[in-house]
């Protein structure tokens, strides 16, 4: 009887391990092993994909083992320890049996909880993959043996949950939301499973699909264009100054973009005696709306085999320019080459303050500074937000206070805010403006 009780504790442990291993094991890892020919991995993957019947089977096994343990284990242990009280005490048989029963109950409960529940649960959580492969064959046999009972349990549970408008989760319901995936990436990075580069790249993937062309483009005033009436010498001088490979070609002004020019086509004309008609060298250029998602735009650029697109505003004018490099930088960060003299958009100076470009996106600053701007949908950049809060032409020295930070304009160009100094302030200093407070 005692050996049978030990066997029931082991059986309970088996079903507990089965339950937690199937819940915890990574489906992608099982798929990888199954693709390599592992039969057990294939069976475990099938169980994970139909997890509720297998969980019901595990619960049935746990219940049967627990009931059997209570029925057999307690009397077996009580019978084992009763003679000790008879030899050591002068208690009556009834009293001795009662005390032995209480001690047996405590011992069997201890064994059941520690050896039958806690230990196998912890092992299954820590070694989910190995345990899942170990238990799957006997669990599958048990599931098939008691299939009618398991099916009945599931149907009863479905009916009860139906009265509460709750459905049993299916495979899609077991998937992770975007926020859950963010937390998984963060936890994996903290535990060392992902390095900083991998963690940052995966984190940027979640924001990439939400970015639109307006947030990523080079604004209209920063676009370097060629014009149809430019001479060959003027074109070469502009190329020497800026070092880009491709330039939009405009007719009259930036609102009339008629194509793009590749410098290879320009350089091939070197030494030609004929006057340059730059319009003859133009290639087609994509024109896309401001609100187009950059993931969609990237696919469109790949299909059309082009690296540049003009971003049009709602009135059909030119709002900005976007390149394949601009899109990729949203995933991997700024890309610089030996000819790129553009400084970083966020720089920390010796005083511990930040000097940032007015073009930095509010969403990026929210993560960087751990701040909530509560921005308007029409404002994407810190420069745009400061301009909106000031409500007038910005000047160097103007500032706005948001949270614990002061955002002070350090460089302007007309109506554009080029550089902003950011530093922490104490509560008594809170305010905004240069003369007029702003929010």
Short mmCIF file of N, CA and C in Angstrom, two decimals, residues 20 24 46 49 65 73 88 104 106 114 127 133 150 165 177-178 225 245 261 295 299 319 329 345 397 399 415 424:
data_model
loop_
_atom_site.label_atom_id
_atom_site.label_comp_id
_atom_site.label_asym_id
_atom_site.label_seq_id
_atom_site.Cartn_x
_atom_site.Cartn_y
_atom_site.Cartn_z
N UNK A 20 2.11 21.85 -17.21
CA UNK A 20 2.91 23.08 -17.25
C UNK A 20 3.90 23.08 -18.41
N UNK A 24 4.10 26.00 -21.20
CA UNK A 24 5.31 26.82 -21.20
C UNK A 24 6.18 26.64 -22.43
N UNK A 46 1.60 18.94 -31.99
CA UNK A 46 0.17 18.67 -32.19
C UNK A 46 -0.60 18.90 -30.89
N UNK A 49 -0.94 22.63 -30.21
CA UNK A 49 -1.91 23.26 -31.11
C UNK A 49 -3.35 22.90 -30.74
N UNK A 65 -5.19 10.76 -9.55
CA UNK A 65 -4.06 10.46 -8.68
C UNK A 65 -4.27 11.03 -7.28
N UNK A 73 -3.21 6.46 0.44
CA UNK A 73 -2.01 6.94 1.10
C UNK A 73 -2.17 7.17 2.59
N UNK A 88 5.17 3.41 22.54
CA UNK A 88 5.73 4.53 23.29
C UNK A 88 4.73 5.16 24.25
N UNK A 104 -0.69 11.19 9.62
CA UNK A 104 -0.67 10.63 8.26
C UNK A 104 -1.23 11.63 7.25
N UNK A 106 -1.19 14.92 7.52
CA UNK A 106 -0.21 15.99 7.35
C UNK A 106 0.92 15.53 6.43
N UNK A 114 4.43 19.08 -2.09
CA UNK A 114 5.84 19.34 -2.42
C UNK A 114 6.31 18.47 -3.58
N UNK A 127 12.47 23.51 -17.47
CA UNK A 127 12.92 22.59 -18.53
C UNK A 127 11.74 22.20 -19.41
N UNK A 133 8.90 16.81 -24.36
CA UNK A 133 9.28 15.66 -25.19
C UNK A 133 9.24 14.36 -24.39
N UNK A 150 -12.61 12.88 -21.38
CA UNK A 150 -12.01 14.19 -21.67
C UNK A 150 -12.94 15.02 -22.54
N UNK A 165 -20.86 33.86 -21.70
CA UNK A 165 -20.36 34.49 -22.93
C UNK A 165 -18.83 34.43 -23.02
N UNK A 177 -0.12 39.61 -28.03
CA UNK A 177 -0.38 40.95 -28.55
C UNK A 177 0.95 41.67 -28.74
N UNK A 178 0.89 42.82 -29.43
CA UNK A 178 2.11 43.60 -29.66
C UNK A 178 2.73 44.03 -28.34
N UNK A 225 17.44 70.10 -54.98
CA UNK A 225 16.87 69.79 -56.28
C UNK A 225 17.77 70.24 -57.42
N UNK A 245 23.58 60.83 -54.51
CA UNK A 245 23.59 60.02 -55.73
C UNK A 245 22.41 60.35 -56.63
N UNK A 261 17.18 62.59 -61.21
CA UNK A 261 18.43 62.51 -61.96
C UNK A 261 19.44 61.69 -61.16
N UNK A 295 6.00 50.99 -44.43
CA UNK A 295 6.12 49.58 -44.79
C UNK A 295 5.52 49.34 -46.17
N UNK A 299 7.60 48.53 -49.89
CA UNK A 299 7.22 47.49 -50.85
C UNK A 299 6.99 48.09 -52.23
N UNK A 319 5.59 68.04 -50.19
CA UNK A 319 5.75 68.15 -48.74
C UNK A 319 7.15 67.74 -48.31
N UNK A 329 16.52 53.39 -41.93
CA UNK A 329 17.02 53.99 -40.69
C UNK A 329 16.01 53.90 -39.56
N UNK A 345 21.16 63.35 -34.22
CA UNK A 345 20.01 64.18 -33.90
C UNK A 345 19.86 64.41 -32.40
N UNK A 397 16.18 81.17 -27.51
CA UNK A 397 15.94 81.51 -26.12
C UNK A 397 14.53 81.23 -25.67
N UNK A 399 11.30 79.02 -24.76
CA UNK A 399 11.28 77.68 -24.18
C UNK A 399 9.86 77.29 -23.79
N UNK A 415 11.08 80.48 -39.66
CA UNK A 415 10.03 79.88 -38.84
C UNK A 415 10.38 78.48 -38.36
N UNK A 424 16.77 69.19 -17.31
CA UNK A 424 15.82 69.04 -16.22
C UNK A 424 15.74 70.33 -15.41
#
